[in-house]
Amino acid sequence: MQLSKSEEELMNILWKQKKAFMKDLLDGYKDPKPATTTVATLLKRMTDKGFVAYKSFGRSREYYPLVKKKDYFSKHVNGLIKNFFNDSASQFASFFTQETNLNKAELEALKKLIDKEIENLPDGKEGK
């Protein structure tokens, strides 16, 4: 299941804060801040989707993420590769490196990351 753009924005605030009351979440937004009712609606949807949970303290709720940011975006990127790049990581990498206007230093850093991943692969592991 995916989050809408506004839900992702709120989720990023919650991932950063780790746990938060409504006031903390509102403080995480840049101006103009959304209405409390808007954030409450988003939190309800995100709770229903299984992304967020909360602990009650009287009439207040402390919200916390149920999904790790890394896990969410990993699924997101893998879905993107599958749906738009014929399940080909190399097609995605080619598009990414050509269309994001990376400079030489950024490409070198990316190359080092890839080389390190290759070194860490167990012997005999080829592909997925």
PDB file of C-alpha atoms in Angstrom:
ATOM      1  CA  MET A   1       0.000   0.000   0.000  1.00  0.00           C
ATOM      2  CA  GLN A   2       1.184   3.497  -0.793  1.00  0.00           C
ATOM      3  CA  LEU A   3       0.928   6.883   0.825  1.00  0.00           C
ATOM      4  CA  SER A   4      -0.429   9.972  -0.905  1.00  0.00           C
ATOM      5  CA  LYS A   5       1.921  12.935  -1.327  1.00  0.00           C
ATOM      6  CA  SER A   6       0.461  14.719   1.720  1.00  0.00           C
ATOM      7  CA  GLU A   7       0.651  11.502   3.769  1.00  0.00           C
ATOM      8  CA  GLU A   8       4.307  11.058   2.737  1.00  0.00           C
ATOM      9  CA  GLU A   9       5.047  14.607   3.856  1.00  0.00           C
ATOM     10  CA  LEU A  10       3.528  13.903   7.273  1.00  0.00           C
ATOM     11  CA  MET A  11       5.239  10.515   7.464  1.00  0.00           C
ATOM     12  CA  ASN A  12       8.613  12.186   6.827  1.00  0.00           C
ATOM     13  CA  ILE A  13       7.971  14.480   9.797  1.00  0.00           C
ATOM     14  CA  LEU A  14       7.064  11.488  11.958  1.00  0.00           C
ATOM     15  CA  TRP A  15      10.105   9.476  10.810  1.00  0.00           C
ATOM     16  CA  LYS A  16      12.306  12.424  11.745  1.00  0.00           C
ATOM     17  CA  GLN A  17      10.678  12.875  15.170  1.00  0.00           C
ATOM     18  CA  LYS A  18      10.284   9.099  15.840  1.00  0.00           C
ATOM     19  CA  LYS A  19       7.240   9.744  18.045  1.00  0.00           C
ATOM     20  CA  ALA A  20       5.145  12.862  18.341  1.00  0.00           C
ATOM     21  CA  PHE A  21       1.988  14.466  19.639  1.00  0.00           C
ATOM     22  CA  MET A  22      -0.210  16.547  17.302  1.00  0.00           C
ATOM     23  CA  LYS A  23       1.543  19.802  18.317  1.00  0.00           C
ATOM     24  CA  ASP A  24       4.966  18.289  17.506  1.00  0.00           C
ATOM     25  CA  LEU A  25       3.729  17.183  14.085  1.00  0.00           C
ATOM     26  CA  LEU A  26       2.275  20.609  13.302  1.00  0.00           C
ATOM     27  CA  ASP A  27       5.562  22.219  14.373  1.00  0.00           C
ATOM     28  CA  GLY A  28       7.333  19.979  11.832  1.00  0.00           C
ATOM     29  CA  TYR A  29       5.538  21.649   8.922  1.00  0.00           C
ATOM     30  CA  LYS A  30       6.799  24.764   7.182  1.00  0.00           C
ATOM     31  CA  ASP A  31       4.452  27.746   6.959  1.00  0.00           C
ATOM     32  CA  PRO A  32       1.677  27.825   5.986  1.00  0.00           C
ATOM     33  CA  LYS A  33       0.937  24.933   8.329  1.00  0.00           C
ATOM     34  CA  PRO A  34      -2.064  22.707   7.616  1.00  0.00           C
ATOM     35  CA  ALA A  35      -5.097  22.786   9.882  1.00  0.00           C
ATOM     36  CA  THR A  36      -5.129  20.428  12.853  1.00  0.00           C
ATOM     37  CA  THR A  37      -8.194  18.704  11.375  1.00  0.00           C
ATOM     38  CA  THR A  38      -6.303  18.053   8.132  1.00  0.00           C
ATOM     39  CA  VAL A  39      -3.395  16.422   9.988  1.00  0.00           C
ATOM     40  CA  ALA A  40      -5.867  14.425  12.125  1.00  0.00           C
ATOM     41  CA  THR A  41      -7.548  13.123   8.953  1.00  0.00           C
ATOM     42  CA  LEU A  42      -4.181  12.159   7.445  1.00  0.00           C
ATOM     43  CA  LEU A  43      -3.183  10.377  10.672  1.00  0.00           C
ATOM     44  CA  LYS A  44      -6.477   8.452  10.684  1.00  0.00           C
ATOM     45  CA  ARG A  45      -5.903   7.317   7.082  1.00  0.00           C
ATOM     46  CA  MET A  46      -2.292   6.383   7.796  1.00  0.00           C
ATOM     47  CA  THR A  47      -3.353   4.445  10.894  1.00  0.00           C
ATOM     48  CA  ASP A  48      -5.987   2.585   8.863  1.00  0.00           C
ATOM     49  CA  LYS A  49      -3.346   1.740   6.246  1.00  0.00           C
ATOM     50  CA  GLY A  50      -1.021   0.352   8.941  1.00  0.00           C
ATOM     51  CA  PHE A  51       1.717   2.979   8.647  1.00  0.00           C
ATOM     52  CA  VAL A  52       1.128   4.731  11.980  1.00  0.00           C
ATOM     53  CA  ALA A  53      -0.014   3.763  15.465  1.00  0.00           C
ATOM     54  CA  TYR A  54      -0.475   5.725  18.662  1.00  0.00           C
ATOM     55  CA  LYS A  55      -0.506   5.506  22.439  1.00  0.00           C
ATOM     56  CA  SER A  56      -3.248   7.363  24.292  1.00  0.00           C
ATOM     57  CA  PHE A  57      -2.425   9.646  27.182  1.00  0.00           C
ATOM     58  CA  GLY A  58      -5.768  10.915  28.430  1.00  0.00           C
ATOM     59  CA  ARG A  59      -7.236  12.847  25.503  1.00  0.00           C
ATOM     60  CA  SER A  60      -3.869  13.157  23.754  1.00  0.00           C
ATOM     61  CA  ARG A  61      -2.285  10.684  21.367  1.00  0.00           C
ATOM     62  CA  GLU A  62       1.399  10.098  20.799  1.00  0.00           C
ATOM     63  CA  TYR A  63       1.911   8.865  17.244  1.00  0.00           C
ATOM     64  CA  TYR A  64       4.761   6.676  16.020  1.00  0.00           C
ATOM     65  CA  PRO A  65       5.619   5.015  12.697  1.00  0.00           C
ATOM     66  CA  LEU A  66       5.025   1.300  12.177  1.00  0.00           C
ATOM     67  CA  VAL A  67       7.005   1.259   8.931  1.00  0.00           C
ATOM     68  CA  LYS A  68      10.674   2.179   8.625  1.00  0.00           C
ATOM     69  CA  LYS A  69      11.528   4.869   6.097  1.00  0.00           C
ATOM     70  CA  LYS A  70      14.115   2.638   4.438  1.00  0.00           C
ATOM     71  CA  ASP A  71      11.586  -0.200   4.016  1.00  0.00           C
ATOM     72  CA  TYR A  72       8.924   2.092   2.565  1.00  0.00           C
ATOM     73  CA  PHE A  73      11.202   3.696   0.008  1.00  0.00           C
ATOM     74  CA  SER A  74      12.847   0.386  -0.856  1.00  0.00           C
ATOM     75  CA  LYS A  75       9.439  -1.011  -1.858  1.00  0.00           C
ATOM     76  CA  HIS A  76       8.678   2.233  -3.661  1.00  0.00           C
ATOM     77  CA  VAL A  77      11.899   2.107  -5.707  1.00  0.00           C
ATOM     78  CA  ASN A  78      11.551  -1.613  -6.434  1.00  0.00           C
ATOM     79  CA  GLY A  79       7.996  -1.002  -7.666  1.00  0.00           C
ATOM     80  CA  LEU A  80       9.248   1.832  -9.844  1.00  0.00           C
ATOM     81  CA  ILE A  81      11.933  -0.412 -11.353  1.00  0.00           C
ATOM     82  CA  LYS A  82       9.426  -3.194 -11.957  1.00  0.00           C
ATOM     83  CA  ASN A  83       6.668  -1.025 -13.441  1.00  0.00           C
ATOM     84  CA  PHE A  84       8.649   1.536 -15.454  1.00  0.00           C
ATOM     85  CA  PHE A  85      11.955  -0.150 -16.268  1.00  0.00           C
ATOM     86  CA  ASN A  86      10.856  -3.706 -17.157  1.00  0.00           C
ATOM     87  CA  ASP A  87      12.222  -5.003 -13.840  1.00  0.00           C
ATOM     88  CA  SER A  88      15.714  -4.003 -14.995  1.00  0.00           C
ATOM     89  CA  ALA A  89      17.919  -2.327 -12.406  1.00  0.00           C
ATOM     90  CA  SER A  90      20.454  -1.464 -15.127  1.00  0.00           C
ATOM     91  CA  GLN A  91      17.787   0.384 -17.167  1.00  0.00           C
ATOM     92  CA  PHE A  92      16.843   2.284 -14.023  1.00  0.00           C
ATOM     93  CA  ALA A  93      20.504   3.079 -13.245  1.00  0.00           C
ATOM     94  CA  SER A  94      21.070   4.268 -16.806  1.00  0.00           C
ATOM     95  CA  PHE A  95      18.018   6.537 -16.646  1.00  0.00           C
ATOM     96  CA  PHE A  96      18.950   7.785 -13.166  1.00  0.00           C
ATOM     97  CA  THR A  97      22.548   8.664 -14.063  1.00  0.00           C
ATOM     98  CA  GLN A  98      21.607  10.342 -17.339  1.00  0.00           C
ATOM     99  CA  GLU A  99      18.515  12.258 -16.229  1.00  0.00           C
ATOM    100  CA  THR A 100      19.633  13.572 -12.826  1.00  0.00           C
ATOM    101  CA  ASN A 101      22.613  15.561 -14.173  1.00  0.00           C
ATOM    102  CA  LEU A 102      25.062  14.107 -11.671  1.00  0.00           C
ATOM    103  CA  ASN A 103      28.495  15.708 -11.652  1.00  0.00           C
ATOM    104  CA  LYS A 104      31.745  13.737 -11.863  1.00  0.00           C
ATOM    105  CA  ALA A 105      32.214  13.607  -8.067  1.00  0.00           C
ATOM    106  CA  GLU A 106      28.666  12.288  -7.556  1.00  0.00           C
ATOM    107  CA  LEU A 107      29.144   9.644 -10.265  1.00  0.00           C
ATOM    108  CA  GLU A 108      32.480   8.601  -8.695  1.00  0.00           C
ATOM    109  CA  ALA A 109      30.780   8.285  -5.283  1.00  0.00           C
ATOM    110  CA  LEU A 110      28.010   6.200  -6.850  1.00  0.00           C
ATOM    111  CA  LYS A 111      30.614   3.990  -8.541  1.00  0.00           C
ATOM    112  CA  LYS A 112      32.361   3.432  -5.180  1.00  0.00           C
ATOM    113  CA  LEU A 113      29.037   2.403  -3.609  1.00  0.00           C
ATOM    114  CA  ILE A 114      28.405  -0.090  -6.416  1.00  0.00           C
ATOM    115  CA  ASP A 115      31.968  -1.463  -6.235  1.00  0.00           C
ATOM    116  CA  LYS A 116      31.585  -1.943  -2.471  1.00  0.00           C
ATOM    117  CA  GLU A 117      28.287  -3.809  -2.955  1.00  0.00           C
ATOM    118  CA  ILE A 118      29.943  -6.068  -5.552  1.00  0.00           C
ATOM    119  CA  GLU A 119      32.768  -6.850  -3.092  1.00  0.00           C
ATOM    120  CA  ASN A 120      30.229  -7.740  -0.388  1.00  0.00           C
ATOM    121  CA  LEU A 121      28.299 -10.234  -2.537  1.00  0.00           C
ATOM    122  CA  PRO A 122      28.832 -13.838  -1.482  1.00  0.00           C
ATOM    123  CA  ASP A 123      30.635 -16.045  -4.000  1.00  0.00           C
ATOM    124  CA  GLY A 124      28.333 -17.468  -6.617  1.00  0.00           C
ATOM    125  CA  LYS A 125      25.573 -14.904  -6.126  1.00  0.00           C
ATOM    126  CA  GLU A 126      24.478 -13.654  -9.498  1.00  0.00           C
ATOM    127  CA  GLY A 127      21.414 -11.480  -9.865  1.00  0.00           C
ATOM    128  CA  LYS A 128      18.387 -11.456  -7.585  1.00  0.00           C
TER     129      LYS A 128
END
